[in-house]
Tab-separated table of C-alpha atoms in Angstrom:
chain	number	residue	atom	x	y	z
A	122	MET	CA	0.122	-0.058	-0.183
A	123	MET	CA	1.585	3.593	-1.263
A	124	LYS	CA	2.331	5.354	2.174
A	125	CYS	CA	2.199	9.647	2.022
A	126	SER	CA	3.502	11.665	4.631
A	127	GLN	CA	0.677	14.842	6.664
A	128	LYS	CA	2.006	17.500	8.366
A	129	SER	CA	0.683	19.375	11.049
A	130	THR	CA	1.954	22.456	13.582
A	131	TYR	CA	1.447	22.452	17.403
A	132	ARG	CA	2.013	25.491	19.651
A	133	VAL	CA	2.617	24.272	23.516
A	134	ALA	CA	2.418	26.900	26.195
A	135	SER	CA	6.511	27.709	26.376
A	136	ASN	CA	6.021	29.418	22.710
A	137	THR	CA	7.848	26.281	21.493
A	138	TYR	CA	6.954	25.413	18.586
A	139	TYR	CA	6.944	21.484	17.179
A	140	LYS	CA	6.489	20.357	13.472
A	141	TYR	CA	5.357	16.396	13.291
A	142	GLU	CA	5.768	14.344	10.918
A	143	ILE	CA	2.950	12.260	10.925
A	144	PRO	CA	2.959	8.924	8.208
A	145	THR	CA	-0.144	7.857	7.384
A	146	SER	CA	-1.263	5.161	5.061
A	147	ALA	CA	-3.394	5.908	1.744
A	148	THR	CA	-6.692	5.396	4.236
A	149	GLY	CA	-5.390	8.567	6.347
A	150	LEU	CA	-5.079	6.627	9.461
A	151	PRO	CA	-1.539	7.083	11.040
A	152	SER	CA	0.870	3.775	10.270
A	153	ARG	CA	3.317	4.326	12.865
A	154	PRO	CA	3.825	5.928	15.868
A	155	PHE	CA	5.184	9.899	15.775
A	156	ARG	CA	7.804	11.463	17.215
A	157	GLY	CA	7.830	15.892	17.531
A	158	GLN	CA	10.811	17.306	16.311
A	159	PRO	CA	11.635	21.283	16.953
A	160	ALA	CA	10.886	23.503	13.961
A	161	GLU	CA	13.313	26.062	12.524
A	162	VAL	CA	10.943	28.623	14.327
A	163	ALA	CA	12.851	31.000	16.846
A	164	PRO	CA	10.252	30.895	20.012
A	165	GLU	CA	11.853	34.135	21.204
A	166	MET	CA	10.978	36.430	18.607
A	167	SER	CA	7.330	36.323	20.022
A	168	ILE	CA	8.809	37.573	23.326
A	169	ASP	CA	8.729	41.429	24.242
A	170	LEU	CA	11.020	42.476	27.018
A	171	SER	CA	10.123	45.580	27.298
A	172	GLN	CA	6.452	44.629	28.471
A	173	PRO	CA	5.465	43.083	31.573
A	174	ARG	CA	5.129	39.152	30.904
A	175	TYR	CA	1.425	38.944	32.218
A	176	ASP	CA	-1.394	41.274	31.236
A	177	GLN	CA	-1.552	44.468	32.747
A	178	SER	CA	-5.148	45.272	31.905
A	179	SER	CA	-6.499	42.709	34.192
A	180	TYR	CA	-5.727	42.624	38.086
A	181	ALA	CA	-4.507	39.164	38.079
A	182	GLY	CA	-1.814	40.001	35.212
A	183	ARG	CA	-0.989	42.816	38.063
A	184	ALA	CA	-0.738	41.034	40.876
A	185	LYS	CA	1.480	37.912	39.046
A	186	HIS	CA	3.808	40.649	37.561
A	187	PHE	CA	4.334	42.701	40.994
A	188	LEU	CA	4.609	39.182	43.135
A	189	LEU	CA	7.808	38.527	40.875
A	190	LEU	CA	9.103	42.223	40.988
A	191	THR	CA	8.499	42.837	44.585
A	192	ASN	CA	9.859	39.594	45.474
A	193	PRO	CA	11.791	39.857	48.753
A	194	LEU	CA	14.357	38.014	47.362
A	195	ASN	CA	15.727	40.174	44.751
A	196	ALA	CA	16.763	42.745	47.398
A	197	PHE	CA	19.736	40.588	48.137
A	198	ALA	CA	20.889	39.712	44.992
A	199	SER	CA	24.618	40.309	44.366
A	200	THR	CA	26.406	42.978	42.127
A	201	GLU	CA	27.156	40.346	40.071
A	202	GLN	CA	23.674	38.381	39.395
A	203	LEU	CA	22.308	42.096	38.925
A	204	ASP	CA	25.316	42.847	36.238
A	205	GLU	CA	24.278	39.764	34.390
A	206	ALA	CA	20.639	40.317	34.312
A	207	LYS	CA	21.461	43.473	32.948
A	208	LYS	CA	23.557	41.944	30.510
A	209	VAL	CA	21.236	39.341	29.427
A	210	VAL	CA	18.294	41.947	29.245
A	211	THR	CA	20.161	44.385	27.180
A	212	GLU	CA	21.842	41.599	24.727
A	213	PHE	CA	18.334	39.941	24.132
A	214	LYS	CA	16.660	43.213	23.116
A	215	ARG	CA	19.682	44.053	20.906
A	216	SER	CA	19.946	40.392	19.218
A	217	ARG	CA	16.408	38.699	19.492
A	218	ARG	CA	18.566	35.837	20.539
A	219	MET	CA	17.777	33.527	23.383
A	220	PRO	CA	21.529	33.765	25.490
A	221	ALA	CA	23.012	30.478	25.794
A	222	GLY	CA	21.980	28.399	28.710
A	223	TYR	CA	18.533	30.531	29.318
A	224	ASP	CA	15.030	29.133	28.427
A	225	LEU	CA	11.781	31.139	28.941
A	226	ASP	CA	11.129	31.382	32.495
A	227	LYS	CA	14.900	31.736	33.285
A	228	LEU	CA	14.940	34.753	30.551
A	229	TRP	CA	12.149	36.227	32.419
A	230	ALA	CA	13.509	35.659	35.816
A	231	ALA	CA	16.650	37.785	34.486
A	232	LYS	CA	13.809	40.796	32.959
A	233	TYR	CA	12.295	40.933	36.478
A	234	LEU	CA	15.630	40.609	38.774
A	235	TYR	CA	16.759	43.768	35.993
A	236	ASP	CA	13.544	45.207	36.375
A	237	SER	CA	13.511	45.155	40.624
A	238	ALA	CA	16.795	46.885	40.631
A	239	TYR	CA	16.900	49.320	37.628
A	240	HIS	CA	14.779	52.386	37.295
A	241	PRO	CA	12.060	51.973	34.223
A	242	ASP	CA	12.504	55.945	33.229
A	243	THR	CA	16.531	56.724	33.930
A	244	GLY	CA	17.859	53.176	33.999
A	245	GLU	CA	20.081	53.850	37.046
A	246	LYS	CA	20.788	50.726	39.715
A	247	MET	CA	18.460	52.057	42.535
A	248	PHE	CA	19.762	51.896	46.071
A	249	VAL	CA	19.053	48.522	47.633
A	250	LEU	CA	16.783	49.558	50.847
A	251	GLY	CA	14.489	52.170	48.703
A	252	ARG	CA	13.808	49.176	45.687
A	253	MET	CA	9.891	47.321	46.438
A	254	ALA	CA	11.217	44.331	47.170
A	255	ALA	CA	12.807	45.247	50.343
A	256	GLN	CA	9.588	46.452	51.266
A	257	ALA	CA	8.753	43.610	52.744
A	258	PRO	CA	11.691	42.694	55.148
A	259	MET	CA	12.121	46.854	55.976
A	260	ASN	CA	8.393	47.238	56.766
A	261	THR	CA	8.416	44.159	59.137
A	262	ILE	CA	10.781	45.511	61.084
A	263	ILE	CA	9.838	49.143	61.485
A	264	THR	CA	5.880	48.448	61.136
A	265	GLY	CA	6.458	45.888	64.252
A	266	CYS	CA	8.672	48.310	66.333
A	267	MET	CA	6.149	51.326	65.460
A	268	ILE	CA	3.211	49.062	66.645
A	269	THR	CA	4.880	47.404	69.516
A	270	PHE	CA	6.392	50.733	70.708
A	271	TYR	CA	4.143	52.744	71.158
A	272	LYS	CA	3.059	54.455	74.616
A	273	THR	CA	6.353	56.857	75.230
A	274	THR	CA	6.488	60.072	73.247
A	275	ALA	CA	9.848	59.347	72.994
A	276	ALA	CA	9.476	55.744	71.010
A	277	ILE	CA	6.572	57.255	69.009
A	278	VAL	CA	9.042	60.284	67.699
A	279	PHE	CA	11.841	58.048	67.175
A	280	TRP	CA	9.966	55.128	65.178
A	281	GLN	CA	7.636	57.212	63.186
A	282	TRP	CA	11.530	59.452	62.566
A	283	VAL	CA	12.534	56.342	61.167
A	284	ASN	CA	9.338	54.893	58.856
A	285	GLN	CA	9.442	58.485	57.267
A	286	THR	CA	12.885	58.479	56.728
A	287	PHE	CA	12.460	54.771	55.042
A	288	ASN	CA	9.374	56.128	53.057
A	289	ALA	CA	10.875	59.209	51.818
A	290	LEU	CA	13.770	56.752	50.681
A	291	VAL	CA	11.278	54.849	48.808
A	292	ASN	CA	9.582	57.778	47.630
A	293	TYR	CA	12.498	59.334	45.941
A	294	THR	CA	13.955	55.830	44.701
A	295	ASN	CA	10.693	54.886	42.702
A	296	ARG	CA	9.360	58.206	41.565
A	297	GLY	CA	8.112	58.630	37.724
A	298	GLY	CA	10.365	60.430	35.199
A	299	ASP	CA	13.790	61.024	35.009
A	300	ALA	CA	14.394	65.118	35.714
A	301	PRO	CA	16.919	65.054	38.840
A	302	MET	CA	16.047	66.835	42.370
A	303	SER	CA	18.532	68.999	43.785
A	304	MET	CA	19.866	68.130	47.151
A	305	THR	CA	18.541	71.272	48.660
A	306	HIS	CA	15.140	70.719	47.142
A	307	LEU	CA	15.330	67.105	48.509
A	308	LEU	CA	16.334	68.306	52.237
A	309	GLY	CA	13.361	70.251	52.034
A	310	SER	CA	11.307	67.747	51.523
A	311	TYR	CA	12.489	65.267	53.449
A	312	CYS	CA	12.098	67.867	56.455
A	313	ALA	CA	8.639	68.665	55.258
A	314	ALA	CA	7.569	65.065	55.142
A	315	CYS	CA	9.038	63.815	58.297
A	316	GLY	CA	7.807	67.094	60.664
A	317	GLY	CA	4.258	66.250	59.124
A	318	ALA	CA	4.054	62.690	60.120
A	319	LEU	CA	5.774	63.389	63.510
A	320	GLY	CA	3.154	66.114	64.111
A	321	THR	CA	0.162	63.715	63.457
A	322	ALA	CA	1.294	60.973	64.950
A	323	LEU	CA	1.862	63.071	68.494
A	324	TYR	CA	-1.281	64.905	68.071
A	325	LEU	CA	-3.509	61.567	67.865
A	326	ASN	CA	-1.434	59.756	70.165
A	327	SER	CA	-2.429	62.803	72.898
A	328	LYS	CA	-6.393	62.156	72.188
A	329	VAL	CA	-6.212	58.741	72.469
A	330	LYS	CA	-4.142	58.128	76.000
A	331	ASN	CA	-7.785	57.810	77.834
A	332	MET	CA	-9.264	55.409	75.279
A	333	SER	CA	-9.067	51.813	74.855
A	334	PRO	CA	-6.058	50.485	74.049
A	335	ILE	CA	-7.103	49.396	70.691
A	336	TYR	CA	-7.512	53.238	69.570
A	337	SER	CA	-3.619	53.576	71.126
A	338	ARG	CA	-2.836	50.806	69.118
A	339	LEU	CA	-4.461	52.060	65.797
A	340	VAL	CA	-2.661	55.593	65.807
A	341	PRO	CA	0.588	54.443	63.684
A	342	PHE	CA	-1.731	53.609	60.722
A	343	ALA	CA	-3.701	56.622	61.037
A	344	ALA	CA	-0.217	58.694	61.411
A	345	VAL	CA	0.909	56.767	58.600
A	346	CYS	CA	-2.030	57.341	56.563
A	347	GLY	CA	-1.653	61.099	57.108
A	348	ALA	CA	2.112	61.256	56.536
A	349	ASN	CA	1.374	59.577	53.233
A	350	PHE	CA	-0.446	62.862	52.235
A	351	ILE	CA	2.542	64.486	52.922
A	352	ASN	CA	5.564	61.971	52.314
A	353	ILE	CA	4.646	61.079	48.564
A	354	PRO	CA	3.859	64.617	47.361
A	355	MET	CA	6.664	66.104	49.114
A	356	MET	CA	9.460	63.618	48.051
A	357	ARG	CA	7.961	64.020	44.397
A	358	SER	CA	7.286	67.704	44.405
A	359	GLY	CA	10.084	67.742	41.304
A	360	GLU	CA	7.218	66.281	39.055
A	361	LEU	CA	4.321	68.279	40.126
A	362	MET	CA	6.342	71.418	39.812
A	363	ASN	CA	8.196	70.399	36.279
A	364	GLY	CA	5.928	67.248	35.542
A	365	THR	CA	6.079	63.801	34.553
A	366	PRO	CA	7.771	62.379	30.772
A	367	VAL	CA	4.045	61.151	29.126
A	368	PHE	CA	4.469	59.341	25.821
A	369	THR	CA	1.797	58.243	23.039
A	370	PRO	CA	0.559	54.566	23.608
A	371	ASP	CA	3.101	53.420	20.765
A	372	GLY	CA	6.144	54.568	23.009
A	373	LYS	CA	6.834	58.578	21.417
A	374	ARG	CA	7.588	61.118	24.024
A	375	VAL	CA	5.413	63.876	23.664
A	376	GLY	CA	6.485	66.377	26.675
A	377	GLU	CA	5.970	66.888	30.090
A	378	SER	CA	2.460	67.050	32.256
A	379	LYS	CA	1.990	68.460	35.531
A	380	ALA	CA	-1.597	66.819	35.478
A	381	ALA	CA	-0.378	63.625	34.660
A	382	ALA	CA	1.874	63.612	37.620
A	383	ARG	CA	-1.084	64.979	40.032
A	384	TYR	CA	-2.804	61.614	38.905
A	385	GLY	CA	-0.027	59.574	39.236
A	386	ILE	CA	0.816	60.557	42.702
A	387	SER	CA	-2.429	60.365	43.696
A	388	LEU	CA	-2.883	57.004	42.906
A	389	VAL	CA	0.431	55.861	44.524
A	390	ILE	CA	-1.078	57.608	47.840
A	391	VAL	CA	-3.810	55.607	47.546
A	392	SER	CA	-2.391	51.839	46.858
A	393	ARG	CA	0.312	52.890	49.593
A	394	ILE	CA	-2.664	53.795	52.355
A	395	PHE	CA	-4.053	49.566	51.346
A	396	MET	CA	-0.272	48.374	51.629
A	397	ALA	CA	-0.290	49.920	55.256
A	398	LEU	CA	-3.551	48.938	56.405
A	399	PRO	CA	-2.947	44.766	56.828
A	400	GLY	CA	-0.052	45.537	59.048
A	401	MET	CA	-1.192	48.277	60.970
A	402	THR	CA	-4.735	47.285	61.727
A	403	VAL	CA	-5.207	43.535	61.658
A	404	THR	CA	-2.290	42.866	63.475
A	405	PRO	CA	-2.853	45.678	66.484
A	406	ILE	CA	-6.695	43.828	66.481
A	407	ILE	CA	-4.929	40.198	66.621
A	408	THR	CA	-2.593	41.032	69.276
A	409	ASN	CA	-5.177	42.929	71.751
A	410	ILE	CA	-7.566	40.292	71.336
A	411	ALA	CA	-4.542	37.889	72.319
A	412	THR	CA	-3.487	39.988	74.939
A	413	GLN	CA	-6.926	40.300	76.532
A	414	ARG	CA	-7.235	36.249	76.730
A	415	GLY	CA	-4.176	36.392	78.412
A	416	LEU	CA	-2.043	34.567	75.511
A	417	PHE	CA	0.738	36.824	77.089
A	418	CYS	CA	0.610	36.503	80.752
A	419	HIS	CA	3.763	34.512	81.491
A	420	TYR	CA	5.474	35.114	78.200
A	421	PRO	CA	5.085	39.182	77.871
A	422	LYS	CA	7.906	39.945	75.323
A	423	GLY	CA	6.252	37.132	73.417
A	424	VAL	CA	4.051	39.977	71.998
A	425	ILE	CA	6.700	41.172	69.670
A	426	PRO	CA	7.899	38.225	67.609
A	427	PHE	CA	4.030	37.609	67.473
A	428	GLN	CA	3.391	40.680	66.307
A	429	LEU	CA	6.418	40.409	63.683
A	430	PHE	CA	5.322	37.691	62.450
A	431	LEU	CA	2.136	38.556	62.111
A	432	VAL	CA	3.681	42.380	60.156
A	433	GLY	CA	5.830	40.226	57.635
A	434	LEU	CA	3.118	38.118	56.877
A	435	CYS	CA	0.788	41.041	55.700
A	436	VAL	CA	3.561	42.951	54.331
A	437	THR	CA	4.816	40.194	52.283
A	438	PHE	CA	1.087	40.025	50.384
A	439	ALA	CA	-0.010	43.283	50.391
A	440	THR	CA	3.018	45.090	48.879
A	441	PRO	CA	2.544	43.347	45.683
A	442	LEU	CA	-1.535	43.158	45.963
A	443	CYS	CA	-1.869	46.777	46.674
A	444	CYS	CA	0.784	48.021	43.886
A	445	ALA	CA	-1.837	45.969	41.537
A	446	ILE	CA	-4.010	47.657	42.302
A	447	PHE	CA	-3.430	50.275	39.388
A	448	ASP	CA	-1.440	49.765	35.952
A	449	GLN	CA	2.321	51.378	36.482
A	450	ARG	CA	1.692	52.578	33.286
A	451	ALA	CA	-0.727	54.762	33.593
A	452	SER	CA	-3.251	56.102	30.797
A	453	LEU	CA	-4.611	60.133	31.155
A	454	ALA	CA	-7.098	61.433	28.752
A	455	VAL	CA	-5.254	63.681	26.122
A	456	ASP	CA	-8.231	66.255	26.815
A	457	SER	CA	-6.828	66.090	30.810
A	458	LEU	CA	-3.497	67.507	30.168
A	459	ASP	CA	-1.955	70.760	30.545
A	460	THR	CA	-3.374	73.064	28.402
A	461	GLU	CA	-0.529	73.958	26.314
A	462	LEU	CA	1.162	70.202	26.124
A	463	LYS	CA	-2.573	69.128	25.087
A	464	ASP	CA	-2.599	71.447	22.044
A	465	ALA	CA	0.777	70.210	21.541
A	466	VAL	CA	-0.279	66.341	21.029
A	467	LYS	CA	-3.604	67.497	18.983
A	468	LYS	CA	-1.773	68.999	16.544
A	469	ASN	CA	1.393	66.535	16.159
A	470	HIS	CA	-0.960	63.409	17.215
A	471	PRO	CA	-4.362	64.249	16.275
A	472	TYR	CA	-4.955	60.202	16.157
A	473	ILE	CA	-4.499	59.135	19.792
A	474	THR	CA	-6.781	60.174	22.683
A	475	HIS	CA	-4.774	59.170	25.924
A	476	VAL	CA	-0.886	59.151	26.623
A	477	VAL	CA	0.442	56.879	28.997
A	478	PHE	CA	3.053	57.273	31.651
A	479	ASN	CA	5.254	55.899	34.477
A	480	LYS	CA	2.755	56.788	37.570
A	481	GLY	CA	6.220	55.226	40.054
A	482	LEU	CA	4.664	52.926	42.991
């Protein structure tokens, strides 16, 4: 019986293509088992490292993206590992060829390690404690101490100062745009942010001295919420005064917008408040219940590791899940831009209705 060959192509989840030679008889039925062979198709050609791996139009996609980006282990990567990740990502973007010894998952792991350490606008390596990957370990320690040592004025002042100094560092490190900020401006913003936060904390603490202990435990969260409205805009005041870079959807820079800066910073404030919410409210409430039931009667110092564990658990998941509330590449209608920029965009790019920009984290 005469035999013929039938070809079919199959795409697997890893973007690798296989062609199968299926020998068949004249009846069309396979005459022997078939084996897959790699086709001459480069799967890496479909990989776009300029975009996140997961769909950013859905919350689930953004959550997956930020779980990888804010992974606390990224903060402990060595200089050699970061340099290697940068080299791999840069070379792949240039050549569109898979580096030797790398597959799809390993390439994306290098990309997320690179993104966790290098600023998306300036391309500069960020100070390690200012990276979002350092949020979980640092906030576990700071928040744990804030909600543990809250009874004396000295403790409140010290830990609020530590917290706002750390927040100022994070806010500056993860600012949007690429415009430099003078040391004088930076120092003034830092002093205003810390002063506002400390004032809020001390005022609230004076109002709850005669109330239930649970209210005293929640003072740090209320102070942090109030401080976010001061710290973030102050540390990113350069964007508010000079505008943040905005782009067409296909990536062409069209100018700097103060309206985009205001919008982006407001989104960051909301996400940061939600980020602090679980660790600074759930933890004190659970600790207060445990204390009332006598859990720490025989081991009063046990409250410290207990709270640190709860805070660490909350912060580890709250950081990526709250970063994912809004897309990092925010979108703003052209009609909402500053008047001069709006007119320029409508003249030079009449086909677009929205611009995109990095809102920061």
